[in-house]
């Protein structure tokens, strides 16, 4: 069982930055690919970014490429999402997810409770 706790959400103006943090309660954190997803009101949950266990492979949604950066610190059981150049359309609840296999869909085994990000124009 993997427990995930996100933090770092908040309200910012367009063009601003936020860094989301997700801490995993698991002994073999390196064995898990980690990802960020988001869900805006009235929309389906969508993929944002993912990183493999060693941190050497990352993938991004086209909508955030060049603005968001996913990274991880395996010594701290933590994954980050640095979000720069935020736009109002980035407003959503952001979820951290974990799975043994890296992927770009929502079929991750473990999910956090989510953290709200609101970007005003």
Short mmCIF file of N, CA and C in Angstrom, two decimals:
data_model
loop_
_atom_site.label_atom_id
_atom_site.label_comp_id
_atom_site.label_asym_id
_atom_site.label_seq_id
_atom_site.Cartn_x
_atom_site.Cartn_y
_atom_site.Cartn_z
N UNK A 1 0.84 -1.19 0.00
CA UNK A 1 0.00 0.00 0.00
C UNK A 1 0.88 1.25 0.00
N UNK A 2 0.52 2.21 -0.83
CA UNK A 2 1.25 3.46 -0.93
C UNK A 2 0.31 4.60 -0.56
N UNK A 3 0.71 5.39 0.39
CA UNK A 3 -0.06 6.59 0.75
C UNK A 3 0.66 7.81 0.21
N UNK A 4 -0.12 8.70 -0.40
CA UNK A 4 0.44 9.90 -1.03
C UNK A 4 -0.23 11.14 -0.45
N UNK A 5 0.59 12.12 -0.11
CA UNK A 5 0.06 13.36 0.45
C UNK A 5 0.64 14.54 -0.33
N UNK A 6 -0.25 15.29 -0.97
CA UNK A 6 0.17 16.46 -1.75
C UNK A 6 0.11 17.73 -0.91
N UNK A 7 0.90 18.69 -1.30
CA UNK A 7 0.85 20.03 -0.69
C UNK A 7 1.40 21.03 -1.70
N UNK A 8 1.22 22.31 -1.39
CA UNK A 8 1.79 23.35 -2.22
C UNK A 8 0.83 24.07 -3.13
N UNK A 9 -0.42 23.63 -3.16
CA UNK A 9 -1.40 24.34 -3.98
C UNK A 9 -1.70 25.71 -3.42
N UNK A 10 -2.42 26.50 -4.20
CA UNK A 10 -2.79 27.83 -3.74
C UNK A 10 -3.33 28.65 -4.88
N UNK A 11 -3.44 29.96 -4.63
CA UNK A 11 -3.97 30.89 -5.63
C UNK A 11 -2.86 31.82 -6.09
N UNK A 12 -2.72 31.95 -7.39
CA UNK A 12 -1.70 32.84 -7.95
C UNK A 12 -2.30 33.57 -9.15
N UNK A 13 -1.63 34.63 -9.54
CA UNK A 13 -2.04 35.34 -10.74
C UNK A 13 -1.37 34.71 -11.96
N UNK A 14 -1.97 34.93 -13.11
CA UNK A 14 -1.41 34.42 -14.35
C UNK A 14 0.05 34.87 -14.49
N UNK A 15 0.88 33.95 -14.94
CA UNK A 15 2.30 34.22 -15.06
C UNK A 15 3.12 33.83 -13.85
N UNK A 16 2.43 33.54 -12.76
CA UNK A 16 3.10 33.18 -11.53
C UNK A 16 3.57 31.73 -11.50
N UNK A 17 4.12 31.35 -10.36
CA UNK A 17 4.68 30.00 -10.19
C UNK A 17 4.20 29.38 -8.89
N UNK A 18 4.14 28.07 -8.89
CA UNK A 18 3.89 27.27 -7.70
C UNK A 18 4.70 25.99 -7.80
N UNK A 19 5.04 25.43 -6.65
CA UNK A 19 5.68 24.11 -6.63
C UNK A 19 4.83 23.18 -5.78
N UNK A 20 4.36 22.12 -6.40
CA UNK A 20 3.61 21.10 -5.69
C UNK A 20 4.57 20.02 -5.20
N UNK A 21 4.24 19.49 -4.03
CA UNK A 21 5.04 18.44 -3.42
C UNK A 21 4.15 17.26 -3.08
N UNK A 22 4.66 16.06 -3.29
CA UNK A 22 3.93 14.84 -2.93
C UNK A 22 4.90 13.92 -2.19
N UNK A 23 4.52 13.57 -0.98
CA UNK A 23 5.33 12.67 -0.16
C UNK A 23 4.67 11.31 -0.11
N UNK A 24 5.45 10.28 -0.38
CA UNK A 24 4.93 8.92 -0.41
C UNK A 24 5.36 8.14 0.83
N UNK A 25 4.40 7.44 1.41
CA UNK A 25 4.69 6.57 2.55
C UNK A 25 4.84 5.15 2.03
N UNK A 26 6.07 4.81 1.65
CA UNK A 26 6.37 3.49 1.12
C UNK A 26 7.86 3.26 1.28
N UNK A 27 8.25 2.02 1.50
CA UNK A 27 9.66 1.74 1.77
C UNK A 27 10.50 1.68 0.50
N UNK A 28 9.92 1.30 -0.62
CA UNK A 28 10.65 1.13 -1.87
C UNK A 28 10.20 2.16 -2.91
N UNK A 29 10.30 3.41 -2.54
CA UNK A 29 9.81 4.50 -3.38
C UNK A 29 10.42 4.46 -4.78
N UNK A 30 11.66 4.08 -4.88
CA UNK A 30 12.35 4.07 -6.17
C UNK A 30 11.70 3.09 -7.16
N UNK A 31 10.95 2.13 -6.65
CA UNK A 31 10.32 1.14 -7.52
C UNK A 31 9.07 1.66 -8.21
N UNK A 32 8.65 2.87 -7.87
CA UNK A 32 7.40 3.40 -8.39
C UNK A 32 7.63 4.57 -9.34
N UNK A 33 6.93 4.51 -10.47
CA UNK A 33 6.79 5.70 -11.30
C UNK A 33 5.81 6.63 -10.62
N UNK A 34 6.05 7.91 -10.73
CA UNK A 34 5.20 8.91 -10.10
C UNK A 34 4.66 9.84 -11.17
N UNK A 35 3.46 10.33 -10.94
CA UNK A 35 2.83 11.19 -11.93
C UNK A 35 1.98 12.26 -11.26
N UNK A 36 1.71 13.29 -12.04
CA UNK A 36 0.75 14.32 -11.65
C UNK A 36 -0.36 14.34 -12.68
N UNK A 37 -1.58 14.40 -12.17
CA UNK A 37 -2.76 14.57 -12.98
C UNK A 37 -3.51 15.79 -12.46
N UNK A 38 -4.49 16.25 -13.23
CA UNK A 38 -5.31 17.36 -12.75
C UNK A 38 -6.74 17.18 -13.26
N UNK A 39 -7.64 17.78 -12.51
CA UNK A 39 -9.06 17.73 -12.88
C UNK A 39 -9.69 19.09 -12.64
N UNK A 40 -10.14 19.70 -13.71
CA UNK A 40 -10.84 20.98 -13.62
C UNK A 40 -12.33 20.72 -13.45
N UNK A 41 -13.06 21.70 -12.91
CA UNK A 41 -14.50 21.51 -12.71
C UNK A 41 -15.21 21.16 -14.01
N UNK A 42 -16.00 20.10 -13.97
CA UNK A 42 -16.77 19.70 -15.13
C UNK A 42 -15.98 18.97 -16.20
N UNK A 43 -14.71 18.68 -15.91
CA UNK A 43 -13.87 18.00 -16.90
C UNK A 43 -13.33 16.69 -16.33
N UNK A 44 -12.87 15.84 -17.22
CA UNK A 44 -12.28 14.59 -16.78
C UNK A 44 -10.86 14.81 -16.28
N UNK A 45 -10.41 13.89 -15.44
CA UNK A 45 -9.04 13.96 -14.96
C UNK A 45 -8.09 13.76 -16.14
N UNK A 46 -7.02 14.59 -16.19
CA UNK A 46 -6.10 14.50 -17.31
C UNK A 46 -4.66 14.40 -16.84
N UNK A 47 -3.86 13.76 -17.66
CA UNK A 47 -2.44 13.58 -17.39
C UNK A 47 -1.72 14.92 -17.50
N UNK A 48 -0.76 15.14 -16.59
CA UNK A 48 0.07 16.34 -16.62
C UNK A 48 1.54 15.97 -16.87
N UNK A 49 2.09 15.09 -16.03
CA UNK A 49 3.51 14.75 -16.15
C UNK A 49 3.77 13.46 -15.39
N UNK A 50 4.83 12.76 -15.81
CA UNK A 50 5.22 11.55 -15.11
C UNK A 50 6.74 11.39 -15.14
N UNK A 51 7.25 10.62 -14.18
CA UNK A 51 8.68 10.40 -14.06
C UNK A 51 8.91 8.96 -13.62
N UNK A 52 9.94 8.32 -14.17
CA UNK A 52 10.19 6.93 -13.80
C UNK A 52 10.90 6.86 -12.45
N UNK A 53 11.10 5.65 -11.96
CA UNK A 53 11.62 5.46 -10.62
C UNK A 53 13.00 6.07 -10.39
N UNK A 54 13.86 5.96 -11.39
CA UNK A 54 15.19 6.50 -11.26
C UNK A 54 15.30 7.98 -11.55
N UNK A 55 14.25 8.54 -12.12
CA UNK A 55 14.23 9.97 -12.41
C UNK A 55 14.79 10.36 -13.76
N UNK A 56 15.21 9.36 -14.55
CA UNK A 56 15.85 9.67 -15.81
C UNK A 56 14.92 9.86 -16.99
N UNK A 57 13.67 9.44 -16.84
CA UNK A 57 12.69 9.59 -17.92
C UNK A 57 11.51 10.41 -17.42
N UNK A 58 11.15 11.41 -18.21
CA UNK A 58 9.99 12.23 -17.90
C UNK A 58 9.16 12.42 -19.16
N UNK A 59 7.87 12.58 -18.94
CA UNK A 59 6.94 12.84 -20.04
C UNK A 59 5.95 13.91 -19.58
N UNK A 60 5.53 14.73 -20.53
CA UNK A 60 4.63 15.85 -20.20
C UNK A 60 3.48 15.92 -21.19
N UNK A 61 2.37 16.41 -20.70
CA UNK A 61 1.27 16.77 -21.60
C UNK A 61 1.71 17.96 -22.44
N UNK A 62 1.23 18.02 -23.67
CA UNK A 62 1.62 19.12 -24.55
C UNK A 62 1.24 20.48 -23.96
N UNK A 63 0.16 20.51 -23.21
CA UNK A 63 -0.34 21.77 -22.67
C UNK A 63 0.58 22.37 -21.60
N UNK A 64 1.47 21.57 -21.02
CA UNK A 64 2.33 22.09 -19.96
C UNK A 64 3.81 22.02 -20.32
N UNK A 65 4.12 21.43 -21.46
CA UNK A 65 5.51 21.26 -21.86
C UNK A 65 6.20 22.61 -21.95
N UNK A 66 7.37 22.71 -21.36
CA UNK A 66 8.12 23.95 -21.36
C UNK A 66 7.79 24.87 -20.21
N UNK A 67 6.71 24.60 -19.50
CA UNK A 67 6.31 25.43 -18.35
C UNK A 67 6.41 24.67 -17.03
N UNK A 68 6.11 23.38 -17.05
CA UNK A 68 6.11 22.56 -15.84
C UNK A 68 7.31 21.61 -15.87
N UNK A 69 7.82 21.31 -14.67
CA UNK A 69 8.93 20.36 -14.55
C UNK A 69 8.63 19.40 -13.41
N UNK A 70 8.67 18.10 -13.72
CA UNK A 70 8.51 17.08 -12.69
C UNK A 70 9.90 16.58 -12.28
N UNK A 71 10.07 16.36 -10.98
CA UNK A 71 11.33 15.84 -10.48
C UNK A 71 11.05 15.02 -9.23
N UNK A 72 12.04 14.28 -8.77
CA UNK A 72 11.85 13.48 -7.57
C UNK A 72 13.14 13.41 -6.78
N UNK A 73 12.98 13.20 -5.47
CA UNK A 73 14.09 12.98 -4.56
C UNK A 73 13.81 11.66 -3.86
N UNK A 74 14.47 10.60 -4.31
CA UNK A 74 14.17 9.28 -3.77
C UNK A 74 14.61 9.14 -2.32
N UNK A 75 15.58 9.92 -1.90
CA UNK A 75 16.02 9.87 -0.50
C UNK A 75 14.96 10.43 0.43
N UNK A 76 14.07 11.28 -0.12
CA UNK A 76 13.02 11.90 0.68
C UNK A 76 11.63 11.37 0.34
N UNK A 77 11.56 10.35 -0.52
CA UNK A 77 10.26 9.80 -0.94
C UNK A 77 9.33 10.89 -1.46
N UNK A 78 9.86 11.79 -2.23
CA UNK A 78 9.12 12.98 -2.64
C UNK A 78 9.22 13.20 -4.14
N UNK A 79 8.09 13.63 -4.71
CA UNK A 79 8.05 14.06 -6.10
C UNK A 79 7.51 15.49 -6.13
N UNK A 80 8.03 16.26 -7.07
CA UNK A 80 7.69 17.67 -7.17
C UNK A 80 7.10 17.98 -8.54
N UNK A 81 6.32 19.04 -8.59
CA UNK A 81 5.89 19.59 -9.86
C UNK A 81 6.09 21.10 -9.78
N UNK A 82 7.12 21.57 -10.45
CA UNK A 82 7.38 23.00 -10.53
C UNK A 82 6.58 23.57 -11.68
N UNK A 83 5.71 24.53 -11.38
CA UNK A 83 4.81 25.09 -12.38
C UNK A 83 5.14 26.57 -12.56
N UNK A 84 5.62 26.92 -13.73
CA UNK A 84 5.94 28.30 -14.06
C UNK A 84 5.03 28.79 -15.19
N UNK A 85 4.92 30.08 -15.33
CA UNK A 85 4.09 30.62 -16.40
C UNK A 85 2.66 30.15 -16.33
N UNK A 86 2.10 30.12 -15.13
CA UNK A 86 0.75 29.58 -14.94
C UNK A 86 -0.28 30.40 -15.70
N UNK A 87 -1.27 29.68 -16.21
CA UNK A 87 -2.37 30.27 -16.97
C UNK A 87 -3.69 29.96 -16.27
N UNK A 88 -4.71 30.76 -16.50
CA UNK A 88 -6.02 30.45 -15.89
C UNK A 88 -6.51 29.04 -16.22
N UNK A 89 -6.18 28.54 -17.40
CA UNK A 89 -6.62 27.19 -17.77
C UNK A 89 -5.88 26.08 -17.01
N UNK A 90 -4.88 26.45 -16.23
CA UNK A 90 -4.21 25.48 -15.36
C UNK A 90 -4.97 25.27 -14.05
N UNK A 91 -6.00 26.06 -13.83
CA UNK A 91 -6.80 25.92 -12.61
C UNK A 91 -7.44 24.54 -12.55
N UNK A 92 -7.19 23.84 -11.45
CA UNK A 92 -7.67 22.47 -11.29
C UNK A 92 -7.26 21.95 -9.92
N UNK A 93 -7.80 20.79 -9.58
CA UNK A 93 -7.26 20.03 -8.46
C UNK A 93 -6.17 19.13 -9.03
N UNK A 94 -5.00 19.20 -8.43
CA UNK A 94 -3.86 18.42 -8.90
C UNK A 94 -3.65 17.21 -8.00
N UNK A 95 -3.50 16.05 -8.63
CA UNK A 95 -3.36 14.80 -7.91
C UNK A 95 -2.00 14.16 -8.20
N UNK A 96 -1.43 13.62 -7.17
CA UNK A 96 -0.22 12.82 -7.27
C UNK A 96 -0.64 11.36 -7.40
N UNK A 97 0.09 10.59 -8.21
CA UNK A 97 -0.24 9.19 -8.40
C UNK A 97 1.03 8.35 -8.48
N UNK A 98 0.91 7.09 -8.12
CA UNK A 98 2.05 6.17 -8.13
C UNK A 98 1.64 4.83 -8.74
N UNK A 99 2.59 4.22 -9.42
CA UNK A 99 2.36 2.89 -10.01
C UNK A 99 3.70 2.24 -10.29
N UNK A 100 3.69 0.93 -10.37
CA UNK A 100 4.93 0.23 -10.69
C UNK A 100 5.37 0.49 -12.13
N UNK A 101 4.40 0.87 -12.98
CA UNK A 101 4.70 1.07 -14.39
C UNK A 101 4.40 2.51 -14.80
N UNK A 102 5.29 3.11 -15.55
CA UNK A 102 5.10 4.48 -16.00
C UNK A 102 4.04 4.49 -17.11
N UNK A 103 3.21 5.52 -17.11
CA UNK A 103 2.17 5.60 -18.12
C UNK A 103 1.61 7.00 -18.21
N UNK A 104 0.85 7.24 -19.28
CA UNK A 104 0.29 8.56 -19.51
C UNK A 104 -1.22 8.57 -19.35
N UNK A 105 -1.80 7.47 -18.86
CA UNK A 105 -3.23 7.44 -18.65
C UNK A 105 -3.54 7.42 -17.16
N UNK A 106 -4.80 7.32 -16.83
CA UNK A 106 -5.21 7.44 -15.43
C UNK A 106 -5.16 6.12 -14.67
N UNK A 107 -4.61 5.08 -15.27
CA UNK A 107 -4.61 3.77 -14.62
C UNK A 107 -3.46 3.58 -13.66
N UNK A 108 -3.29 4.55 -12.78
CA UNK A 108 -2.30 4.43 -11.72
C UNK A 108 -2.97 3.80 -10.50
N UNK A 109 -2.21 3.00 -9.75
CA UNK A 109 -2.80 2.26 -8.64
C UNK A 109 -3.09 3.11 -7.41
N UNK A 110 -2.27 4.10 -7.16
CA UNK A 110 -2.36 4.84 -5.91
C UNK A 110 -2.49 6.33 -6.20
N UNK A 111 -3.35 6.99 -5.40
CA UNK A 111 -3.66 8.41 -5.61
C UNK A 111 -3.65 9.17 -4.30
N UNK A 112 -3.22 10.42 -4.39
CA UNK A 112 -3.35 11.31 -3.25
C UNK A 112 -4.73 11.94 -3.22
N UNK A 113 -4.92 12.82 -2.24
CA UNK A 113 -6.24 13.43 -2.05
C UNK A 113 -6.43 14.68 -2.90
N UNK A 114 -5.36 15.20 -3.46
CA UNK A 114 -5.45 16.35 -4.34
C UNK A 114 -5.16 17.66 -3.63
N UNK A 115 -4.68 18.63 -4.41
CA UNK A 115 -4.44 19.97 -3.90
C UNK A 115 -4.91 20.97 -4.95
N UNK A 116 -5.61 22.01 -4.49
CA UNK A 116 -6.23 22.96 -5.41
C UNK A 116 -5.23 23.99 -5.90
N UNK A 117 -5.23 24.21 -7.19
CA UNK A 117 -4.45 25.29 -7.80
C UNK A 117 -5.41 26.20 -8.54
N UNK A 118 -5.38 27.48 -8.21
CA UNK A 118 -6.26 28.46 -8.84
C UNK A 118 -5.42 29.58 -9.42
N UNK A 119 -5.59 29.82 -10.72
CA UNK A 119 -4.84 30.86 -11.41
C UNK A 119 -5.82 31.91 -11.91
N UNK A 120 -5.62 33.14 -11.45
CA UNK A 120 -6.51 34.22 -11.85
C UNK A 120 -5.87 35.07 -12.95
N UNK A 121 -6.72 35.62 -13.79
CA UNK A 121 -6.21 36.43 -14.90
C UNK A 121 -6.02 37.88 -14.52
#
